[in-house]
Coordinates of C-alpha atoms in Angstrom, one line a residue:
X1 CA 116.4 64.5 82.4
X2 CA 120.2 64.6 82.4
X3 CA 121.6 68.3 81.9
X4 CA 123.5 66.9 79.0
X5 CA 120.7 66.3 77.1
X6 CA 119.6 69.6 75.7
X7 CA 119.1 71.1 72.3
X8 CA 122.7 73.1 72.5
X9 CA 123.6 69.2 71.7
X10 CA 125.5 68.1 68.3
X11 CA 122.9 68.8 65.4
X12 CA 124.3 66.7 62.2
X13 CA 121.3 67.5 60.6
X14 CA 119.8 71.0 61.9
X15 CA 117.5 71.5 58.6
X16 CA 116.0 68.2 59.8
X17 CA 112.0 68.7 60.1
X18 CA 111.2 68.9 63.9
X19 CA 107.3 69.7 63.3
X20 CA 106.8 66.6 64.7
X21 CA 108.0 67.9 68.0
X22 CA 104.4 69.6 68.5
X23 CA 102.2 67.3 66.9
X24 CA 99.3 66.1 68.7
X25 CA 99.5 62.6 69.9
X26 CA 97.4 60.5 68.5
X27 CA 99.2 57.1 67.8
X28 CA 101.2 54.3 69.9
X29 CA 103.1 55.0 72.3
X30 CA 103.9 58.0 74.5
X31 CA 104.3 61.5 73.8
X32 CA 108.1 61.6 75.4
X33 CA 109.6 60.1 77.5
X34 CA 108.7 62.1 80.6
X35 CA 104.8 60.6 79.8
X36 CA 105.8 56.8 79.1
X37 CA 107.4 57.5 82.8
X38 CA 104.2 58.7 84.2
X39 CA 101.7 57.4 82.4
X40 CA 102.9 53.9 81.7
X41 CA 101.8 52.0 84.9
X42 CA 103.2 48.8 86.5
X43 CA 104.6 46.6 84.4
X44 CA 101.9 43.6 84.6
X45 CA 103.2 41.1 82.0
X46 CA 105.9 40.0 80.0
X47 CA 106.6 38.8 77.1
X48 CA 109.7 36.6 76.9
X49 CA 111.4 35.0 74.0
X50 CA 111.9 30.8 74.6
X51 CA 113.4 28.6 72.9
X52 CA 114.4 25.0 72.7
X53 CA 117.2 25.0 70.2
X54 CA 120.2 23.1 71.7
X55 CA 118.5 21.2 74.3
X56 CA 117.2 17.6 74.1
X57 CA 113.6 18.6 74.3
X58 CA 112.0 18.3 70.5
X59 CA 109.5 21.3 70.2
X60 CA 109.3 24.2 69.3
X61 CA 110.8 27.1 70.3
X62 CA 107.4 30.1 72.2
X63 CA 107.0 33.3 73.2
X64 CA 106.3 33.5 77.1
X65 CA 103.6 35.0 78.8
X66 CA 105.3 36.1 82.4
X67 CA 102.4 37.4 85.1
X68 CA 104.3 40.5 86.8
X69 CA 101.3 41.5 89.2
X70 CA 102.3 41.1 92.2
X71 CA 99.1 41.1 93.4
X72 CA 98.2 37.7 91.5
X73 CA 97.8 34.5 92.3
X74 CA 99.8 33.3 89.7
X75 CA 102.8 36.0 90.4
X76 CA 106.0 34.8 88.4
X77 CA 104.3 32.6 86.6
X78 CA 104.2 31.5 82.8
X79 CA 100.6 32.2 81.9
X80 CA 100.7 31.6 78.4
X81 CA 102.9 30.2 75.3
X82 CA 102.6 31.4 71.8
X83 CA 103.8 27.9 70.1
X84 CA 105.4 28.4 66.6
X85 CA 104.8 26.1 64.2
X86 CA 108.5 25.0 63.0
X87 CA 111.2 23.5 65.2
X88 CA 114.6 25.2 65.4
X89 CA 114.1 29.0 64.6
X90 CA 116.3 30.3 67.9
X91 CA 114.1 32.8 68.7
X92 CA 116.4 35.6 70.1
X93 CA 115.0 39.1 69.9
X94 CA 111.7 40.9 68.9
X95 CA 109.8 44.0 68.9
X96 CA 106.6 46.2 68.0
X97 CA 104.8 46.8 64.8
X98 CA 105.1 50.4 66.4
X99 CA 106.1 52.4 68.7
X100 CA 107.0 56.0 70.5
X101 CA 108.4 57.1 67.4
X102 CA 104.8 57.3 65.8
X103 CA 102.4 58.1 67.9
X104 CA 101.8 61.1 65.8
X105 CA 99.8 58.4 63.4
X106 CA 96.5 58.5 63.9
X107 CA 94.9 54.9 63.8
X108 CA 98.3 52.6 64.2
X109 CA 98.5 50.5 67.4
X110 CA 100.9 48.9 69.3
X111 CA 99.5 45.5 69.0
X112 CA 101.7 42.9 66.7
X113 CA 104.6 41.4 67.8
X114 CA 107.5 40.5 64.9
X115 CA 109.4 37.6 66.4
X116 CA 112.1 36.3 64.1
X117 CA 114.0 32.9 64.2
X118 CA 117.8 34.0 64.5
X119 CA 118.3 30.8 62.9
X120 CA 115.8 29.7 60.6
X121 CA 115.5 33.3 59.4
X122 CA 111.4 33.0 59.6
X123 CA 109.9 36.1 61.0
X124 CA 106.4 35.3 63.1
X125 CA 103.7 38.4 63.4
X126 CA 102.1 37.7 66.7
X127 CA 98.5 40.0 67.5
X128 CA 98.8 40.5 70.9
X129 CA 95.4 42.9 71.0
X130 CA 94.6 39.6 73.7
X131 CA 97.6 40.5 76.1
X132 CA 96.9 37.6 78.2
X133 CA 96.2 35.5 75.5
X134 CA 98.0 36.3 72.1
X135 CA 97.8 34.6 68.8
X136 CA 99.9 33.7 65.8
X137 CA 98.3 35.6 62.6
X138 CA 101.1 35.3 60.1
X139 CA 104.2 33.6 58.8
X140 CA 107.1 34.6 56.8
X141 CA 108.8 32.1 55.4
X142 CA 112.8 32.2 55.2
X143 CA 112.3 31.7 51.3
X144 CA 110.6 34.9 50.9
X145 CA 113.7 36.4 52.8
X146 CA 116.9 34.8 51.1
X147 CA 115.3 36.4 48.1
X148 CA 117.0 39.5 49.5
X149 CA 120.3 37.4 50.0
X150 CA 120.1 38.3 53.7
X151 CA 119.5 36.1 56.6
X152 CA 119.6 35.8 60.4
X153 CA 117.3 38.6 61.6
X154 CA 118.1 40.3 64.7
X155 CA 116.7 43.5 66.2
X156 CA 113.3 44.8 65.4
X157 CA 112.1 48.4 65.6
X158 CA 109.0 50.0 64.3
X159 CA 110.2 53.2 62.3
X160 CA 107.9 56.1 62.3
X161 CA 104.4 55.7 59.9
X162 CA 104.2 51.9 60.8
X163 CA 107.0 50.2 59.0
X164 CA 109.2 48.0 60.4
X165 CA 113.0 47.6 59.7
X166 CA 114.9 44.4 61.0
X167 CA 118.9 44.0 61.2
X168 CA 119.8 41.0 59.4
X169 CA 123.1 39.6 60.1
X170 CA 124.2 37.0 57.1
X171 CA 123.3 37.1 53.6
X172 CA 121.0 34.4 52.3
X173 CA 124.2 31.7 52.6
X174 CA 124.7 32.9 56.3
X175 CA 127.8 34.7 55.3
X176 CA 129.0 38.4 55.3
X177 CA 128.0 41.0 54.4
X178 CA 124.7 41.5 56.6
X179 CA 122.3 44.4 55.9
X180 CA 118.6 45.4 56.5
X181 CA 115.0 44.3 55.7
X182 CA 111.9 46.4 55.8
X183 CA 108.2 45.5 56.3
X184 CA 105.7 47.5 55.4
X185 CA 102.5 47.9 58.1
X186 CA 100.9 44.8 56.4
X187 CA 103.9 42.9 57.5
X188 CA 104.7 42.2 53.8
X189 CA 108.5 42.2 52.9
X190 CA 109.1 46.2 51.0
X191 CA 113.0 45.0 50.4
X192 CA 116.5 46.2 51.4
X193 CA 116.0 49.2 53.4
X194 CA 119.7 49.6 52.1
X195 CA 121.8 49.7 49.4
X196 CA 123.9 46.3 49.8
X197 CA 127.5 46.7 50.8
X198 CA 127.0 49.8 53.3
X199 CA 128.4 47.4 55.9
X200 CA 130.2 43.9 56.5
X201 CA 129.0 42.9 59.6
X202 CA 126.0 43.9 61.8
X203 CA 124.2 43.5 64.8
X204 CA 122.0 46.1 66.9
X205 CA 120.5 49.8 65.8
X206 CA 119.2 52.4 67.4
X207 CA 118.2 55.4 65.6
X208 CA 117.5 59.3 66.4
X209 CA 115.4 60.8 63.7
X210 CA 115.6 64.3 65.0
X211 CA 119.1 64.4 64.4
X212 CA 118.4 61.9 61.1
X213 CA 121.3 59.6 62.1
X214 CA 120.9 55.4 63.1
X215 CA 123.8 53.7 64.6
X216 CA 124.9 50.2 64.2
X217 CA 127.0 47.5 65.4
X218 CA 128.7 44.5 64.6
X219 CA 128.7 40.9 65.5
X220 CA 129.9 38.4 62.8
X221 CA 128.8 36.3 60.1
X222 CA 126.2 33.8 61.3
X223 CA 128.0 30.8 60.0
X224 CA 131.0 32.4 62.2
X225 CA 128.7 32.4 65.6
X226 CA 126.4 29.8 65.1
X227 CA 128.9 26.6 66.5
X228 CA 129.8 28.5 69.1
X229 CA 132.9 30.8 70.8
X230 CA 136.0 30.0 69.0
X231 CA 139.4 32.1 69.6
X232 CA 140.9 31.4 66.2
X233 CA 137.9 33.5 65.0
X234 CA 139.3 36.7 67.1
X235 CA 142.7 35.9 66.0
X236 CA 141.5 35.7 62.4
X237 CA 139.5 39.3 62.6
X238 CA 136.0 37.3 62.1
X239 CA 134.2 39.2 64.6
X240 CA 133.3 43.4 64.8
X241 CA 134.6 45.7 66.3
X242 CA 133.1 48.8 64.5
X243 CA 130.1 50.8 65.1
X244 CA 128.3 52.7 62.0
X245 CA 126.4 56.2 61.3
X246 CA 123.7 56.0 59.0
X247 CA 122.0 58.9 57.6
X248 CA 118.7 58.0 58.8
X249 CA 117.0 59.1 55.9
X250 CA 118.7 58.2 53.0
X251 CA 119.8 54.7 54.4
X252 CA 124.0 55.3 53.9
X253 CA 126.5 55.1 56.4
X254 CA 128.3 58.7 56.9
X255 CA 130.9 57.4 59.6
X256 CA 132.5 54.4 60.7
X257 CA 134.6 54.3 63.5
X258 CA 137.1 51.7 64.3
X259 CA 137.1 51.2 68.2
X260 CA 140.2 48.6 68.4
X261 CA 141.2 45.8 70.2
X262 CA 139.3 47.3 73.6
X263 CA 136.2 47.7 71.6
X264 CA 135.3 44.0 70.4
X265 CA 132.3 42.6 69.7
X266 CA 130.3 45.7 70.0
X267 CA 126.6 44.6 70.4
X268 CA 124.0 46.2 72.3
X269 CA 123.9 50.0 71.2
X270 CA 121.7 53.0 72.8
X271 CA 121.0 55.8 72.0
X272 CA 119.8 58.0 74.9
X273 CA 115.7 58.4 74.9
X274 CA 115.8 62.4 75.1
X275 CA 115.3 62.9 70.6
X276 CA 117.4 66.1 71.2
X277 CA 120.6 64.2 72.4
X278 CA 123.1 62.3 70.1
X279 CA 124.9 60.7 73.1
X280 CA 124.5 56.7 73.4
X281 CA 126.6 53.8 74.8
X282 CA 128.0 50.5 73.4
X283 CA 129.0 47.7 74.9
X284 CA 132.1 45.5 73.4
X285 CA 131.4 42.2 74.8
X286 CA 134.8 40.4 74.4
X287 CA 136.6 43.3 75.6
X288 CA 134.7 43.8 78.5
X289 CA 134.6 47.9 77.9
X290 CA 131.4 50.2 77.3
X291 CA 131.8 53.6 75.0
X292 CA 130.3 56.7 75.0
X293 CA 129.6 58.3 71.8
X294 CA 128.4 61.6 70.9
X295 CA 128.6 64.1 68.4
X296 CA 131.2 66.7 68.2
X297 CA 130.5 69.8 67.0
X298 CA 133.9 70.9 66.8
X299 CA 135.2 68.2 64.6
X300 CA 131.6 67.8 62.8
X301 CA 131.6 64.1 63.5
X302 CA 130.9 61.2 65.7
X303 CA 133.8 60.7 68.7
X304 CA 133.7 57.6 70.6
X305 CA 135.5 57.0 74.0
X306 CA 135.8 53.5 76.1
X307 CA 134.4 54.8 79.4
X308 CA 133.9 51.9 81.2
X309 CA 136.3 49.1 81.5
X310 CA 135.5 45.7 83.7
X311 CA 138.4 43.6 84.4
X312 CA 139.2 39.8 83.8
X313 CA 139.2 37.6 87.1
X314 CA 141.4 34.3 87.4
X315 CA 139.5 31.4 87.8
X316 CA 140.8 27.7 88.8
X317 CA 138.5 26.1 86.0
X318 CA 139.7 28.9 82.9
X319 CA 143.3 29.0 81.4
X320 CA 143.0 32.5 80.9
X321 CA 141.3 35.5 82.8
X322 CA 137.8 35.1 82.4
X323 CA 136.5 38.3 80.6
X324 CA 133.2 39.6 82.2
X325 CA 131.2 39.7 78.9
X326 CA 129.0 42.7 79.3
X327 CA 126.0 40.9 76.3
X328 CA 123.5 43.8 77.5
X329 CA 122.6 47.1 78.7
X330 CA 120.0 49.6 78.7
X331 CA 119.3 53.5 79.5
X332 CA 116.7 54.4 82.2
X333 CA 113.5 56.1 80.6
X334 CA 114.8 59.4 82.2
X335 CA 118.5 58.7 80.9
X336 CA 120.1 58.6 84.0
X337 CA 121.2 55.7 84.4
X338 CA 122.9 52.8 82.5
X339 CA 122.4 49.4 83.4
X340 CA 124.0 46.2 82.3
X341 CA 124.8 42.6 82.4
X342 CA 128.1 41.0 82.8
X343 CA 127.3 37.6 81.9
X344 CA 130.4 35.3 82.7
X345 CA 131.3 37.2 85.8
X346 CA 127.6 36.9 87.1
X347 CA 126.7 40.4 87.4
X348 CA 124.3 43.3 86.9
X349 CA 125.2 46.8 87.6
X350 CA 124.5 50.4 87.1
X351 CA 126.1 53.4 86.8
X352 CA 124.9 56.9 86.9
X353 CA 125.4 58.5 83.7
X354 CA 124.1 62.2 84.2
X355 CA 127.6 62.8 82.9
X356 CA 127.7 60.6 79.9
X357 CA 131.1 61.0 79.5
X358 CA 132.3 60.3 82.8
X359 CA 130.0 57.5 83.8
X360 CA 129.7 56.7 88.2
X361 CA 129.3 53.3 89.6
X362 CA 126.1 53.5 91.3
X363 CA 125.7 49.8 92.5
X364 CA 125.9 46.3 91.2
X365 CA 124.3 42.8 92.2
X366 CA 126.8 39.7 92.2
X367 CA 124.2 36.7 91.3
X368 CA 125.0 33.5 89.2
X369 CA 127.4 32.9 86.4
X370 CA 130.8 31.7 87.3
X371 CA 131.7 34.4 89.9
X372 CA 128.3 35.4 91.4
X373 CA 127.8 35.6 95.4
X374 CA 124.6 34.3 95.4
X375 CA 124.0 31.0 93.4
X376 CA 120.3 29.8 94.9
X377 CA 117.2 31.7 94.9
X378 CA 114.3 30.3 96.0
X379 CA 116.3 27.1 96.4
X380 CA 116.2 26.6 92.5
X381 CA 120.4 26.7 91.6
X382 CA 121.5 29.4 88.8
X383 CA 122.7 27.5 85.8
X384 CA 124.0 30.9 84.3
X385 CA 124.7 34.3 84.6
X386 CA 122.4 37.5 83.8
X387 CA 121.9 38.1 80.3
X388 CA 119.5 40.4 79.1
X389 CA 117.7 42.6 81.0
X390 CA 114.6 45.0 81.0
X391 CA 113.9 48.0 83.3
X392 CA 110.8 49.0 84.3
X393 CA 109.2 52.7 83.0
X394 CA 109.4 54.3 85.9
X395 CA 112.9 52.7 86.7
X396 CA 112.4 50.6 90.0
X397 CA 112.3 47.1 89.1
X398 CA 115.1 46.0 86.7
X399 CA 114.4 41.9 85.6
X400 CA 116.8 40.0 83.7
X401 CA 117.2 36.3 82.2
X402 CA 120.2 33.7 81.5
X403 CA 120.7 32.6 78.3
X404 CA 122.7 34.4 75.4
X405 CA 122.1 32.0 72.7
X406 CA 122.0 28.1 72.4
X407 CA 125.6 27.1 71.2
X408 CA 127.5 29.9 73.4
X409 CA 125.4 28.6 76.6
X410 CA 126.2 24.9 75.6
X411 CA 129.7 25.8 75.8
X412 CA 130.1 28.4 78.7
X413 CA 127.0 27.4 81.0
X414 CA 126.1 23.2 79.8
X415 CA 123.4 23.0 82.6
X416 CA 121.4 26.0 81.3
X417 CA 120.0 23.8 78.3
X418 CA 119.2 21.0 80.8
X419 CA 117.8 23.3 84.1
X420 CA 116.4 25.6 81.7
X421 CA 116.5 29.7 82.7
X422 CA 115.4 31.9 85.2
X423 CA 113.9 35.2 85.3
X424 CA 115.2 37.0 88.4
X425 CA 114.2 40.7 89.1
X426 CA 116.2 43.5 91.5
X427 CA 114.6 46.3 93.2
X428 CA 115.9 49.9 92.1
X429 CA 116.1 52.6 94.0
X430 CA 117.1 55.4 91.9
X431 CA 116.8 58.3 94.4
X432 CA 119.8 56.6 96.1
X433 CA 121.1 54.5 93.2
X434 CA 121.0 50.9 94.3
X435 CA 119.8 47.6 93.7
X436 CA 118.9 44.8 95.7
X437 CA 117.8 41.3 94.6
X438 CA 114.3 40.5 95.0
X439 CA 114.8 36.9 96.4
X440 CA 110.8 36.2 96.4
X441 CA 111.1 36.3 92.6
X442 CA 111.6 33.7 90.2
X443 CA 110.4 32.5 87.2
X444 CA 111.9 28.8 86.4
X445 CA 111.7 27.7 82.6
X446 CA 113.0 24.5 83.9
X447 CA 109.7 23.5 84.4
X448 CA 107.9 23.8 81.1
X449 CA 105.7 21.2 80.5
X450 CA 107.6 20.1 78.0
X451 CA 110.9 20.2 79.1
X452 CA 113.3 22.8 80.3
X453 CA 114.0 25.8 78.1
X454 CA 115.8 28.6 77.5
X455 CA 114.8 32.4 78.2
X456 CA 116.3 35.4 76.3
X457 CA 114.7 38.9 75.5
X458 CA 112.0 40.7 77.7
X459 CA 109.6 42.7 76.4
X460 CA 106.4 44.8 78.3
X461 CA 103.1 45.1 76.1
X462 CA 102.9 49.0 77.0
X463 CA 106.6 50.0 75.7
X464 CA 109.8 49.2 77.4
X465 CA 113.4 50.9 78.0
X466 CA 115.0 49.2 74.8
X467 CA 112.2 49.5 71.8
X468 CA 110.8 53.0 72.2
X469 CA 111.8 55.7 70.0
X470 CA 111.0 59.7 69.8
X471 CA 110.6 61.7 66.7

């Protein structure tokens, strides 16, 4: 673990109950993080959200069932497909009924997947008890979730005792302001796990109950990102550039901090896996910069600081610089290191970030998207760049796909919605910090049997890197 990452760390909350931190495990999940490292195993399938929205290919949108063994015969392959039942939800991301976070409850498994439709606002519960072979159970209709005048669900994480709070992004007209919504472990809708009005906009969360505090970002109103990209929107303030403390508890945000013009679009936010630490990282996608935050104990708050800053390239095709779009990253189980995806530019990279605050370039891999140095694996042509990605427990095998979602693809990558995605993998070597593409590995959603389709989030049936949480 990362020196950094001790108990001498920020406490905003040091009356906070930590009896948990001795419990017997007895639930989902993994002790800490140090056991979901060593007692995880190979990752030997995926699941991957797929979709069909914005193509010319009229089905529904599935959930992906990737074969990771490479020791099969049907190695990067698509096993199986969950087929929803309604056409046009953009499925976009997903997670567990549970988690790390409770695997001090006796009897709760990690076995249902809740897959939302970013755009119908239906939320699917998928029993994957069957890993090869899981199965619809349940259906929650978007009718049952405008009644909470909220819409567009995003990220899903189990909380601790086997309820499950989702990030909505609209209310129920697809406007601001965004909020919260809460299933109980019977995947029935509890309500707003908020008060409405604690923020405008939203997007990710990650939360850190041992310090009671949840951040959040910010991405825009769905009815501003749904058509697409569209400057006038930036120049009009319609998209985020905040990022939001949340006392975990009591569901209110304690802090907001502003991060500017370099801080735009914040999206993808992580906290690091260590409970004790309240360090994390952003990334603000327009402005192509990553923050560290932390808390201060000094100044008894939050502090953020941009430490990462890609710059814009020329291009013959753009009339401006071409911002590198960082849509993803994640933090290695053992916090190390930080990886992420620079979607326009065509790149994944990692940095070492033992230092939090003063993160190192370790290595990066310059494949697809409009800038990438490889453009051909496998002889199959990259339609995009890499998008979101997923890291293996034990940190060696880092996998990513291409699309971001439908009507932003349409407009900065056409051919993805007609080739389909990839999944493309990199080998890690995090003894000497480097990556190196695995050019034996693809897995081509161009050739679905019905049509070519799109590939977004990744997710392994034993835990992963971005839905794991410790109490």
């Amino acid at each position: 673990m990362s020196d950094v990452n001790t108990p001498s760390d920020g406490e905003p909350d040091q009356d906070h109950d930590h009896a948990h931190h001795d419990h017997d495990h007895e639930g989902p999940g993994y002790a800490t993080p140090q056991a979901a490292i060593e007692e995880g195993g190979r990752e030997e399938l995926a699941y991957v959200m797929s979709l069909y929205v914005g193509t010319d290919v009229d089905a529904p949108d599935f959930v992906a069932v990737v074969d990771l063994d490479p020791d099969s015969d049907t190695h990067g392959e698509i096993l199986d497909q969950v087929e929803l039942p309604n056409r046009g939800d953009e499925l976009h991301h997903f997670g567990w009924n549970a988690c790390s976070s409770s695997c001090h409850v006796e009897g709760l498994e990690r076995r249902h997947l809740i897959v939302p439709g970013q755009r119908s606002s239906r939320i699917h519960v998928i029993d994957a008890k069957d890993r090869r072979n899981p199965e619809l159970v349940e259906v929650i209709e978007p009718e049952e979730v405008f009644e909470h005048d909220l819409s567009a669900p995003h990220t899903v994480h189990c909380i601790p005792d086997g309820e499950i709070l989702i990030s909505m992004l609209g209310d129920a007209d697809g406007e601001l302001p965004g909020g919260f919504l809460e299933l109980n472990d019977d995947f029935e809708i509890e309500g707003r796990w908020e008060p409405p009005g604690e923020v405008e906009m939203n997007y990710d969360y990650w939360y850190q109950p041992r310090h009671n505090v949840m951040v959040s970002s910010e991405w825009a109103a769905p009815k501003t990102y749904y058509p697409g990209f569209d400057i006038e929107d930036v120049e009009a303030g319609n998209y985020g550039q905040k990022i939001h403390f949340w006392d975990w508890e009591e569901g209110t945000v304690e802090q907001t901090i502003d991060l500017g013009e370099e801080g735009m679009i914040p999206l993808e936010v992580r906290f690091l896996h260590t409970p004790e630490s309240t360090h994390g990282f952003v990334g603000a996608a327009l402005s192509s910069n990553i923050f560290h935050f932390w808390w201060d104990d000094e100044g008894d708050e939050y502090r953020a600081e941009k430490v990462i800053d890609f710059e814009s390239r020329e291009h013959d095709d753009w009339d401006m610089p071409v911002p590198a779009l960082p849509t993803d990253i994640l933090i290695s189980m053992d916090d190390r290191y930080l990886f992420g995806s620079n979607w326009l530019h065509g790149e994944v990279w990692m940095y070492d970030v033992s230092d939090p605050a003063n993160p190192r370039r370790a290595d990066s891999l310059s494949v697809g998207g409009t800038f990438g140095e490889v453009q051909e694996v496998q002889g199959r042509e990259l339609a995009a760049g890499p998008q979101m990605i997923q890291l293996s427990l034990d940190g060696e095998r880092l996998y990513w796909t291409t699309s971001l979602f439908s009507s932003w693809d349409n407009q900065f990558y056409p051919e993805e919605g007609e080739r389909g995605s990839v999944m493309l993998k990199a080998d890690v070597d995090p003894r000497k910090g480097t990556l190196e593409l695995d050019e034996d590995f693809l897995v081509d959603w161009g050739e679905c049997p019905a049509g070519p389709a799109r590939a977004h989030e990744i997710r392994w049936p034993d835990g992963d890197c971005t839905s794991d949480v410790w109490q």
